[in-house]
CSV table of C-alpha atoms and ligand atoms in Angstrom, one decimal:
chain,number,residue,atom,x,y,z
I,222,UNK,CA,7.4,16.7,-26.9
I,223,UNK,CA,4.6,15.7,-25.5
I,224,UNK,CA,3.1,17.5,-22.6
I,225,UNK,CA,-0.6,16.9,-21.2
I,226,UNK,CA,-1.2,20.4,-19.2
I,227,UNK,CA,-4.6,19.1,-18.0
I,228,UNK,CA,-2.9,16.7,-15.5
I,229,UNK,CA,0.0,19.5,-14.7
I,230,UNK,CA,-0.2,21.4,-11.6
I,231,UNK,CA,-2.0,24.6,-11.5
I,232,UNK,CA,1.8,26.2,-11.1
I,233,UNK,CA,2.9,24.7,-14.4
I,234,UNK,CA,-0.2,25.5,-16.3
I,235,UNK,CA,0.0,29.2,-15.2
I,236,UNK,CA,3.5,29.1,-17.1
I,237,UNK,CA,2.8,26.7,-20.0
I,238,UNK,CA,-0.8,26.9,-20.8
I,239,UNK,CA,-1.3,29.2,-24.0
I,240,UNK,CA,2.2,29.3,-25.0
I,241,UNK,CA,2.4,26.1,-27.0
I,242,UNK,CA,1.8,26.9,-30.5
I,243,UNK,CA,4.5,27.5,-32.6
I,244,UNK,CA,5.5,31.7,-32.0
I,245,UNK,CA,7.0,33.7,-34.2
I,246,UNK,CA,10.4,33.3,-35.4
I,247,UNK,CA,11.0,30.7,-32.5
I,248,UNK,CA,10.6,33.3,-30.3
I,249,UNK,CA,9.7,31.3,-26.7
I,250,UNK,CA,7.6,34.3,-25.2
I,251,UNK,CA,4.1,35.2,-27.1
I,252,UNK,CA,4.7,38.1,-28.9
I,253,UNK,CA,2.0,41.1,-29.0
I,254,UNK,CA,0.4,41.0,-32.6
I,255,UNK,CA,-0.6,44.9,-32.0
I,256,UNK,CA,-2.1,44.9,-35.7
I,257,UNK,CA,-6.0,45.3,-36.3
I,258,UNK,CA,-6.4,43.2,-39.0
I,259,UNK,CA,-4.7,39.7,-40.6
I,260,UNK,CA,-4.1,39.8,-44.6
I,261,UNK,CA,-4.8,36.9,-47.3
I,262,UNK,CA,-3.5,37.2,-50.9
I,263,UNK,CA,-5.8,33.8,-51.7
I,264,UNK,CA,-9.4,35.1,-51.4
I,265,UNK,CA,-10.4,31.2,-50.5
I,266,UNK,CA,-8.2,31.2,-47.9
I,267,UNK,CA,-9.5,34.6,-46.5
I,268,UNK,CA,-13.1,33.3,-46.9
I,269,UNK,CA,-12.5,30.1,-44.6
I,270,UNK,CA,-10.6,31.8,-42.0
I,271,UNK,CA,-13.6,34.4,-42.1
I,272,UNK,CA,-16.2,31.6,-42.1
I,273,UNK,CA,-14.1,29.5,-39.0
I,274,UNK,CA,-13.6,26.6,-41.2
I,275,UNK,CA,-9.6,27.5,-41.2
I,276,UNK,CA,-7.8,28.7,-38.2
I,277,UNK,CA,-6.5,32.2,-38.2
I,278,UNK,CA,-7.7,35.8,-37.3
I,279,UNK,CA,-9.4,38.5,-39.6
I,280,UNK,CA,-10.1,41.5,-37.2
I,281,UNK,CA,-8.8,42.1,-33.9
I,282,UNK,CA,-12.2,43.0,-32.2
I,283,UNK,CA,-13.0,39.3,-33.1
I,284,UNK,CA,-10.1,37.4,-32.2
I,285,UNK,CA,-6.0,38.4,-32.0
I,286,UNK,CA,-3.3,35.7,-31.3
I,287,UNK,CA,-2.3,37.4,-28.2
I,288,UNK,CA,-5.4,37.6,-27.1
I,289,UNK,CA,-5.9,33.8,-27.7
I,290,UNK,CA,-2.9,32.9,-25.9
I,291,UNK,CA,-4.5,34.9,-22.6
I,292,UNK,CA,-7.6,33.3,-23.1
I,293,UNK,CA,-6.3,29.6,-23.5
I,294,UNK,CA,-4.3,30.1,-20.6
I,295,UNK,CA,-7.2,31.2,-18.1
I,296,UNK,CA,-9.4,28.3,-20.0
I,297,UNK,CA,-6.6,25.6,-18.5
I,298,UNK,CA,-6.4,27.4,-15.6
I,299,UNK,CA,-10.1,27.1,-14.8
I,300,UNK,CA,-10.6,23.7,-16.4
I,301,UNK,CA,-13.4,25.3,-18.6
I,302,UNK,CA,-14.4,24.1,-22.3
I,303,UNK,CA,-13.8,27.7,-23.6
I,304,UNK,CA,-12.8,30.9,-22.6
I,305,UNK,CA,-13.2,34.2,-23.9
I,306,UNK,CA,-11.9,37.9,-22.9
I,307,UNK,CA,-13.2,41.7,-22.6
I,308,UNK,CA,-11.6,45.0,-22.4
I,309,UNK,CA,-12.2,44.9,-18.5
I,310,UNK,CA,-13.9,43.1,-15.7
I,311,UNK,CA,-16.9,44.8,-16.2
I,312,UNK,CA,-17.1,44.6,-19.6
I,313,UNK,CA,-17.1,41.2,-19.0
I,314,UNK,CA,-20.0,41.1,-16.6
I,315,UNK,CA,-22.0,43.3,-18.6
I,316,UNK,CA,-21.6,41.5,-21.8
I,317,UNK,CA,-21.9,38.1,-20.3
I,318,UNK,CA,-25.5,39.2,-18.4
I,319,UNK,CA,-27.0,41.0,-21.6
I,320,UNK,CA,-26.1,38.7,-23.9
I,321,UNK,CA,-27.9,35.8,-21.9
I,322,UNK,CA,-31.2,37.6,-20.5
I,323,UNK,CA,-33.9,38.8,-22.7
I,324,UNK,CA,-36.9,41.1,-21.5
I,325,UNK,CA,-39.1,39.7,-19.0
I,326,UNK,CA,-36.4,37.3,-17.5
I,327,UNK,CA,-35.7,37.4,-13.6
I,328,UNK,CA,-32.5,37.0,-12.3
I,329,UNK,CA,-31.3,36.3,-8.7
I,330,UNK,CA,-28.3,37.4,-7.0
I,331,UNK,CA,-26.9,39.2,-3.9
I,332,UNK,CA,-26.4,42.4,-1.9
I,333,UNK,CA,-22.9,42.7,-2.0
I,334,UNK,CA,-21.6,41.8,-5.1
I,335,UNK,CA,-19.0,44.1,-6.9
I,336,UNK,CA,-20.4,48.1,-6.9
I,337,UNK,CA,-20.5,48.0,-10.7
I,338,UNK,CA,-22.4,44.9,-11.1
I,339,UNK,CA,-24.8,46.3,-8.5
I,340,UNK,CA,-25.3,49.1,-10.6
I,341,UNK,CA,-26.3,47.0,-13.7
I,342,UNK,CA,-28.8,45.0,-11.6
I,343,UNK,CA,-30.2,48.4,-10.5
I,344,UNK,CA,-30.1,51.1,-13.0
I,345,UNK,CA,-29.3,49.2,-16.3
I,346,UNK,CA,-30.9,45.9,-16.5
I,347,UNK,CA,-34.6,47.6,-15.3
I,348,UNK,CA,-34.0,49.5,-18.5
I,349,UNK,CA,-34.6,46.3,-20.5
I,350,UNK,CA,-37.4,45.1,-18.3
I,351,UNK,CA,-35.0,42.5,-16.5
I,352,UNK,CA,-35.8,42.7,-12.8
I,353,UNK,CA,-32.8,41.4,-10.4
I,354,UNK,CA,-33.4,39.9,-6.8
I,355,UNK,CA,-30.9,41.0,-4.5
I,356,UNK,CA,-31.1,38.5,-1.4
I,357,UNK,CA,-29.3,38.7,1.8
I,358,UNK,CA,-26.0,37.3,0.5
I,359,UNK,CA,-25.2,34.6,3.4
I,360,UNK,CA,-29.0,33.8,4.1
I,361,UNK,CA,-28.5,30.4,1.9
I,362,UNK,CA,-32.4,29.7,2.6
I,363,UNK,CA,-33.8,32.7,1.1
I,364,UNK,CA,-31.8,32.7,-1.7
I,365,UNK,CA,-32.9,29.3,-2.6
I,366,UNK,CA,-36.6,30.5,-1.8
I,367,UNK,CA,-36.2,33.1,-4.3
I,368,UNK,CA,-34.3,31.0,-7.1
I,369,UNK,CA,-37.4,28.4,-6.5
I,370,UNK,CA,-39.8,30.9,-8.1
I,371,UNK,CA,-37.9,30.6,-11.4
I,372,UNK,CA,-34.9,32.6,-13.1
I,373,UNK,CA,-32.8,33.0,-15.8
I,374,UNK,CA,-29.7,33.6,-14.3
I,375,UNK,CA,-28.0,32.8,-11.0
I,376,UNK,CA,-25.5,35.3,-10.2
I,377,UNK,CA,-22.8,34.8,-7.3
I,378,UNK,CA,-19.4,36.3,-6.5
I,379,UNK,CA,-17.5,35.3,-3.3
I,380,UNK,CA,-15.5,35.9,-1.4
I,381,UNK,CA,-17.6,39.3,-1.8
I,382,UNK,CA,-16.3,43.2,-1.7
I,383,UNK,CA,-15.4,44.4,1.1
I,384,UNK,CA,-16.4,42.4,3.8
I,385,UNK,CA,-15.5,39.0,2.5
I,386,UNK,CA,-18.8,37.1,3.0
I,387,UNK,CA,-18.2,33.6,1.6
I,388,UNK,CA,-21.2,31.9,-0.7
I,389,UNK,CA,-21.8,27.8,-0.4
I,390,UNK,CA,-21.6,27.7,-4.6
I,391,UNK,CA,-22.3,24.1,-4.7
I,392,UNK,CA,-25.8,24.3,-2.6
I,393,UNK,CA,-26.9,27.3,-4.6
I,394,UNK,CA,-25.9,26.1,-8.1
I,395,UNK,CA,-27.3,22.8,-7.5
I,396,UNK,CA,-30.6,24.8,-7.0
I,397,UNK,CA,-30.2,27.1,-9.5
I,398,UNK,CA,-30.3,24.0,-11.7
I,399,UNK,CA,-33.6,22.7,-11.0
I,400,UNK,CA,-35.3,25.5,-12.5
I,401,UNK,CA,-33.0,25.7,-15.3
I,402,UNK,CA,-31.0,28.6,-14.6
I,403,UNK,CA,-27.6,29.4,-16.1
I,404,UNK,CA,-25.4,30.0,-12.9
I,405,UNK,CA,-22.4,32.5,-12.9
I,406,UNK,CA,-19.5,33.2,-10.3
I,407,UNK,CA,-17.3,36.2,-10.2
I,408,UNK,CA,-14.2,34.6,-8.8
I,409,UNK,CA,-11.9,37.6,-9.0
I,410,UNK,CA,-11.1,37.6,-5.1
I,411,UNK,CA,-10.5,34.0,-4.9
I,412,UNK,CA,-8.7,33.2,-8.2
I,413,UNK,CA,-8.1,29.9,-9.8
I,414,UNK,CA,-5.3,29.0,-7.5
I,415,UNK,CA,-8.2,29.2,-4.2
I,416,UNK,CA,-11.4,28.2,-6.3
I,417,UNK,CA,-13.0,26.5,-8.9
I,418,UNK,CA,-16.3,27.8,-9.3
I,419,UNK,CA,-16.8,25.1,-12.6
I,420,UNK,CA,-15.9,22.2,-10.3
I,421,UNK,CA,-18.6,23.3,-7.5
I,422,UNK,CA,-21.5,23.5,-10.3
I,423,UNK,CA,-21.2,26.9,-11.7
I,424,UNK,CA,-21.6,27.1,-15.8
I,425,UNK,CA,-19.3,30.4,-16.1
I,426,UNK,CA,-16.8,31.8,-14.1
I,427,UNK,CA,-15.9,35.2,-14.5
I,428,UNK,CA,-12.9,37.0,-13.5
I,429,UNK,CA,-11.5,40.9,-13.7
I,430,UNK,CA,-8.6,40.1,-14.7
I,431,UNK,CA,-7.3,43.5,-13.7
I,432,UNK,CA,-6.8,42.1,-10.3
I,433,UNK,CA,-4.9,39.0,-9.8
I,434,UNK,CA,-4.7,37.4,-12.9
I,435,UNK,CA,-2.6,40.3,-14.1
I,436,UNK,CA,-1.5,41.2,-10.8
I,437,UNK,CA,0.7,44.2,-11.7
I,438,UNK,CA,-2.0,47.0,-11.4
I,439,UNK,CA,-0.9,48.0,-15.2
I,440,UNK,CA,-3.6,46.8,-17.5
I,441,UNK,CA,-7.4,46.0,-17.4
I,442,UNK,CA,-9.0,43.2,-18.3
I,443,UNK,CA,-11.9,40.5,-18.1
I,444,UNK,CA,-12.4,37.0,-18.8
I,445,UNK,CA,-15.4,34.7,-19.1
I,446,UNK,CA,-14.8,30.7,-18.8
I,447,UNK,CA,-17.1,28.0,-18.8
I,448,UNK,CA,-19.7,25.6,-21.0
I,449,UNK,CA,-18.8,25.9,-24.6
I,450,UNK,CA,-22.5,27.1,-25.9
I,451,UNK,CA,-22.7,29.7,-23.5
I,452,UNK,CA,-19.6,31.2,-23.8
I,453,UNK,CA,-19.6,31.3,-27.7
I,454,UNK,CA,-22.8,33.1,-27.2
I,455,UNK,CA,-21.0,35.9,-24.9
I,456,UNK,CA,-17.9,36.1,-27.5
I,457,UNK,CA,-20.3,36.8,-30.3
I,458,UNK,CA,-22.0,39.7,-28.5
I,459,UNK,CA,-18.7,40.9,-27.9
I,460,UNK,CA,-17.6,40.7,-31.3
I,461,UNK,CA,-20.6,43.0,-31.8
I,462,UNK,CA,-20.7,45.6,-28.8
I,463,UNK,CA,-17.2,45.5,-29.2
I,464,UNK,CA,-15.2,45.8,-26.0
I,465,UNK,CA,-12.4,43.5,-26.9
I,466,UNK,CA,-9.4,43.2,-25.1
I,467,UNK,CA,-6.3,45.2,-26.6
I,468,UNK,CA,-3.1,42.8,-27.8
I,469,UNK,CA,-0.8,44.6,-25.7
I,470,UNK,CA,-2.9,44.6,-22.3
I,471,UNK,CA,-2.9,40.7,-23.2
I,472,UNK,CA,0.3,40.7,-23.3
I,473,UNK,CA,0.4,42.1,-19.7
I,474,UNK,CA,-1.9,40.0,-18.5
I,475,UNK,CA,-0.3,36.6,-19.7
I,476,UNK,CA,3.4,37.6,-18.1
I,477,UNK,CA,1.6,38.6,-15.0
I,478,UNK,CA,-0.3,35.2,-14.9
I,479,UNK,CA,3.1,33.2,-15.4
I,480,UNK,CA,4.2,34.0,-11.3
I,481,UNK,CA,0.1,33.7,-10.1
I,482,UNK,CA,0.7,30.8,-8.0
I,483,UNK,CA,3.7,32.1,-6.6
I,484,UNK,CA,2.0,35.3,-5.9
I,485,UNK,CA,-1.4,34.0,-4.5
I,486,UNK,CA,0.8,31.2,-2.4
I,487,UNK,CA,2.7,34.3,-0.7
I,488,UNK,CA,-0.7,36.3,-0.4
I,489,UNK,CA,-2.9,33.9,1.0
I,490,UNK,CA,0.2,33.2,3.9
I,491,UNK,CA,0.5,36.7,4.6
I,492,UNK,CA,-3.0,38.0,4.5
I,493,UNK,CA,-4.1,35.0,7.3
I,494,UNK,CA,-0.9,36.1,9.5
I,495,UNK,CA,-1.9,39.9,8.9
I,496,UNK,CA,-5.9,39.2,9.8
I,497,UNK,CA,-4.9,37.1,12.9
I,498,UNK,CA,-2.8,40.0,13.9
I,499,UNK,CA,-5.4,42.4,13.5
I,500,UNK,CA,-8.0,40.5,15.3
I,501,UNK,CA,-5.8,40.7,18.5
I,502,UNK,CA,-5.4,44.2,18.2
I,503,UNK,CA,-7.0,46.8,20.7
I,504,UNK,CA,-7.6,49.7,18.1
I,505,UNK,CA,-9.3,47.0,15.7
I,506,UNK,CA,-13.0,46.5,16.2
I,507,UNK,CA,-13.5,43.9,13.6
I,508,UNK,CA,-11.8,42.0,11.1
I,509,UNK,CA,-13.4,40.1,8.0
I,510,UNK,CA,-11.6,37.1,6.0
I,511,UNK,CA,-13.0,34.0,5.5
I,512,UNK,CA,-9.5,32.1,7.2
I,513,UNK,CA,-10.4,33.1,10.6
I,514,UNK,CA,-12.3,30.7,12.7
I,515,UNK,CA,-14.3,33.6,13.7
I,516,UNK,CA,-15.3,34.2,10.5
I,517,UNK,CA,-19.0,33.0,9.7
I,518,UNK,CA,-18.8,30.9,6.9
I,519,UNK,CA,-15.1,29.5,7.7
I,520,UNK,CA,-16.5,26.2,7.2
I,521,UNK,CA,-17.9,26.7,3.9
I,522,UNK,CA,-14.6,28.8,2.9
I,523,UNK,CA,-12.5,25.9,3.9
I,524,UNK,CA,-14.6,23.7,1.7
I,525,UNK,CA,-14.4,25.6,-1.4
I,526,UNK,CA,-11.4,27.1,-1.0
I,527,UNK,CA,-8.7,24.3,-1.0
I,528,UNK,CA,-6.2,26.7,-2.0
I,529,UNK,CA,-6.3,29.3,0.2
I,530,UNK,CA,-8.6,31.9,1.7
I,531,UNK,CA,-7.1,34.7,-0.5
I,532,UNK,CA,-5.2,38.0,-0.2
I,533,UNK,CA,-8.1,40.2,0.6
I,534,UNK,CA,-9.4,41.2,4.3
I,535,UNK,CA,-10.9,44.2,5.6
I,536,UNK,CA,-11.0,45.4,9.1
I,537,UNK,CA,-13.2,48.1,11.0
I,538,UNK,CA,-11.4,50.6,13.3
I,539,UNK,CA,-12.5,51.9,16.5
I,540,UNK,CA,-13.4,55.5,16.4
I,541,UNK,CA,-15.5,55.9,13.0
I,542,UNK,CA,-14.1,57.2,9.6
I,543,UNK,CA,-12.2,59.8,11.2
I,544,UNK,CA,-9.8,57.1,12.2
I,545,UNK,CA,-9.8,55.4,8.7
I,546,UNK,CA,-8.6,59.0,7.5
I,547,UNK,CA,-6.0,59.3,10.3
I,548,UNK,CA,-4.6,55.7,9.9
I,549,UNK,CA,-4.6,55.1,6.2
I,550,UNK,CA,-1.9,58.1,5.2
I,551,UNK,CA,0.5,56.6,8.3
I,552,UNK,CA,1.1,53.0,6.4
I,553,UNK,CA,4.1,53.4,4.3
I,554,UNK,CA,3.8,50.1,2.4
I,555,UNK,CA,0.8,50.8,0.5
I,556,UNK,CA,-0.8,52.6,-2.2
I,557,UNK,CA,-4.2,54.0,-1.2
I,558,UNK,CA,-6.0,53.4,-4.1
I,559,UNK,CA,-9.2,51.9,-6.0
I,560,UNK,CA,-7.7,48.6,-6.7
I,561,UNK,CA,-6.7,45.2,-5.6
I,562,UNK,CA,-5.0,42.2,-6.1
I,563,UNK,CA,-1.3,43.5,-7.3
I,564,UNK,CA,2.0,42.9,-6.1
I,565,UNK,CA,1.8,45.9,-4.1
I,566,UNK,CA,-0.2,46.4,-0.9
I,567,UNK,CA,-3.3,48.3,-1.5
I,568,UNK,CA,-5.8,49.8,1.0
I,569,UNK,CA,-8.8,52.3,0.6
I,570,UNK,CA,-12.3,52.8,2.3
I,571,UNK,CA,-15.3,51.1,0.6
I,572,UNK,CA,-16.7,54.6,0.2
I,573,UNK,CA,-13.8,55.6,-2.1
I,574,UNK,CA,-13.1,51.9,-3.7
I,575,UNK,CA,-15.2,49.2,-3.9
I,576,UNK,CA,-18.8,51.3,-3.5
I,577,UNK,CA,-17.9,54.8,-4.7
I,578,UNK,CA,-20.9,54.4,-7.2
I,579,UNK,CA,-23.1,53.6,-4.0
I,580,UNK,CA,-24.6,56.2,-1.6
I,581,UNK,CA,-23.9,56.5,2.0
I,582,UNK,CA,-27.3,55.5,2.9
I,583,UNK,CA,-27.1,52.4,0.6
I,584,UNK,CA,-23.6,51.5,1.8
I,585,UNK,CA,-25.3,51.3,5.3
I,586,UNK,CA,-28.2,49.4,4.3
I,587,UNK,CA,-26.0,46.7,2.3
I,588,UNK,CA,-24.2,46.3,6.1
I,589,UNK,CA,-20.8,48.2,5.0
I,590,UNK,CA,-19.8,49.9,8.0
I,591,UNK,CA,-18.2,53.1,7.3
I,592,UNK,CA,-14.8,52.7,9.6
I,593,UNK,CA,-14.0,49.6,6.9
I,594,UNK,CA,-10.6,49.6,5.7
I,595,UNK,CA,-10.4,47.3,2.9
I,596,UNK,CA,-7.0,45.6,2.5
I,597,UNK,CA,-5.4,43.5,-0.6
I,598,UNK,CA,-2.0,42.1,0.6
I,599,UNK,CA,0.9,42.5,-1.6
I,600,UNK,CA,3.8,40.2,-1.9
I,601,UNK,CA,6.3,42.2,0.5
I,602,UNK,CA,7.6,40.6,3.2
I,603,UNK,CA,4.7,40.2,5.7
I,604,UNK,CA,7.3,41.0,8.7
I,605,UNK,CA,7.7,44.3,7.3
I,606,UNK,CA,3.8,45.1,6.6
I,607,UNK,CA,2.9,43.7,10.2
I,608,UNK,CA,5.6,46.2,11.2
I,609,UNK,CA,3.8,49.1,9.0
I,610,UNK,CA,0.4,48.2,10.4
I,611,UNK,CA,1.5,48.3,14.0
I,612,UNK,CA,3.1,52.0,13.5
I,613,UNK,CA,-0.1,53.2,12.0
I,614,UNK,CA,-2.5,51.7,14.0
I,615,UNK,CA,-0.2,52.7,17.4
I,616,UNK,CA,-0.4,56.6,16.7
I,617,UNK,CA,-3.6,57.0,14.7
Q,49,PLP,C1,-12.9,44.9,-9.8
Q,49,PLP,C2,-14.0,44.2,-10.0
Q,49,PLP,C3,-14.7,43.7,-10.8
Q,49,PLP,C4,-14.4,45.0,-12.0
Q,49,PLP,O1,-13.3,44.6,-12.8
Q,49,PLP,P1,-12.7,46.0,-13.7
Q,49,PLP,O2,-11.8,45.6,-14.6
Q,49,PLP,O3,-12.1,46.9,-12.9
Q,49,PLP,O4,-14.0,46.2,-14.6
Q,49,PLP,C5,-15.7,42.8,-10.9
Q,49,PLP,N1,-15.8,42.1,-9.9
Q,49,PLP,C6,-15.0,42.3,-8.9
Q,49,PLP,C7,-15.1,41.1,-7.7
Q,49,PLP,C8,-13.7,43.2,-8.7
Q,49,PLP,O5,-13.1,43.2,-7.7
């Protein structure tokens, strides 16, 4: 056997990467190594592994074989030098930021980052004297001007949650590198099937693996991939702060990842169709989807999302939040829940999902309409999803 996964297609990588080593008792599947520690009779061996001079594992807060297989799979999918995992997406984001900044550093980011990330910028980072400048998400010239004043970290997320704005990663990463910033991109919405931030100049890429990577809404997890020195610093911080991924969660995420390409291809296609349908519907005031020609950054999306535009869209109903309250319970094929990226369709308003931590006044200031519905298309037959939307919109 002479397999070179770096030359394989991404669907092949999703199936095989990380699963190549000799597995327990000739099993064909990565076992769940549900063990806190790893024992050594020979003290010299033990010490060599502990010092990193020999491969192996010591304690699962540091490394674990099942978790390592997951990290390797995502590393290959992102085409990264290195990857490390965390207990959740927010653990990945907070460990990344806190391990890379020091008191007095500046961060440049955007107003539309994920609610939890936004909360880090506004509540927790100021506690260690790190100031974040949150720019208008699509005013790239203004973001460039803020970067030019100097910053330690340029933190991007695209497409954004919940209004699907698209940020030009290549343009801003270039500017960030001019001032020596580390560029980080949250790639949760796009997935490595649709977008490769590292190829566009980002130094690190972060996923809430809870969403599309796992895809089955049954395990939390987070991953950071990118330059080896940066990933190592983040891994070291996580070893000590302790937000390690559980081996069972790693197993579920590995299992989900094998179908990533199939799921995303289906979700890309269905969501584009649903976006066109909603755009033509009289009950709908506005649709946000990067795949629509009407989307403000459609040209950038076409350039930087070669795989497709993703499975997330949002739309504004005529008639305000009360109309949203009438419409959502009528959907038969959707969980009304604070999650996204699963095989089932999931819906919710930002007030109870992505921006539950943010006040109504702040949501308004961020340009998030109260009558917005966030829609995460599942892998159901698109005809059924369209029929479901038709009946729910018609009678709402
Ligand atoms: C859900 C989400 C996160 C946080 O991930 P958790 O696994 O819930 O901690 C971060 N970024 C984006 C874009 C998300 O959708």
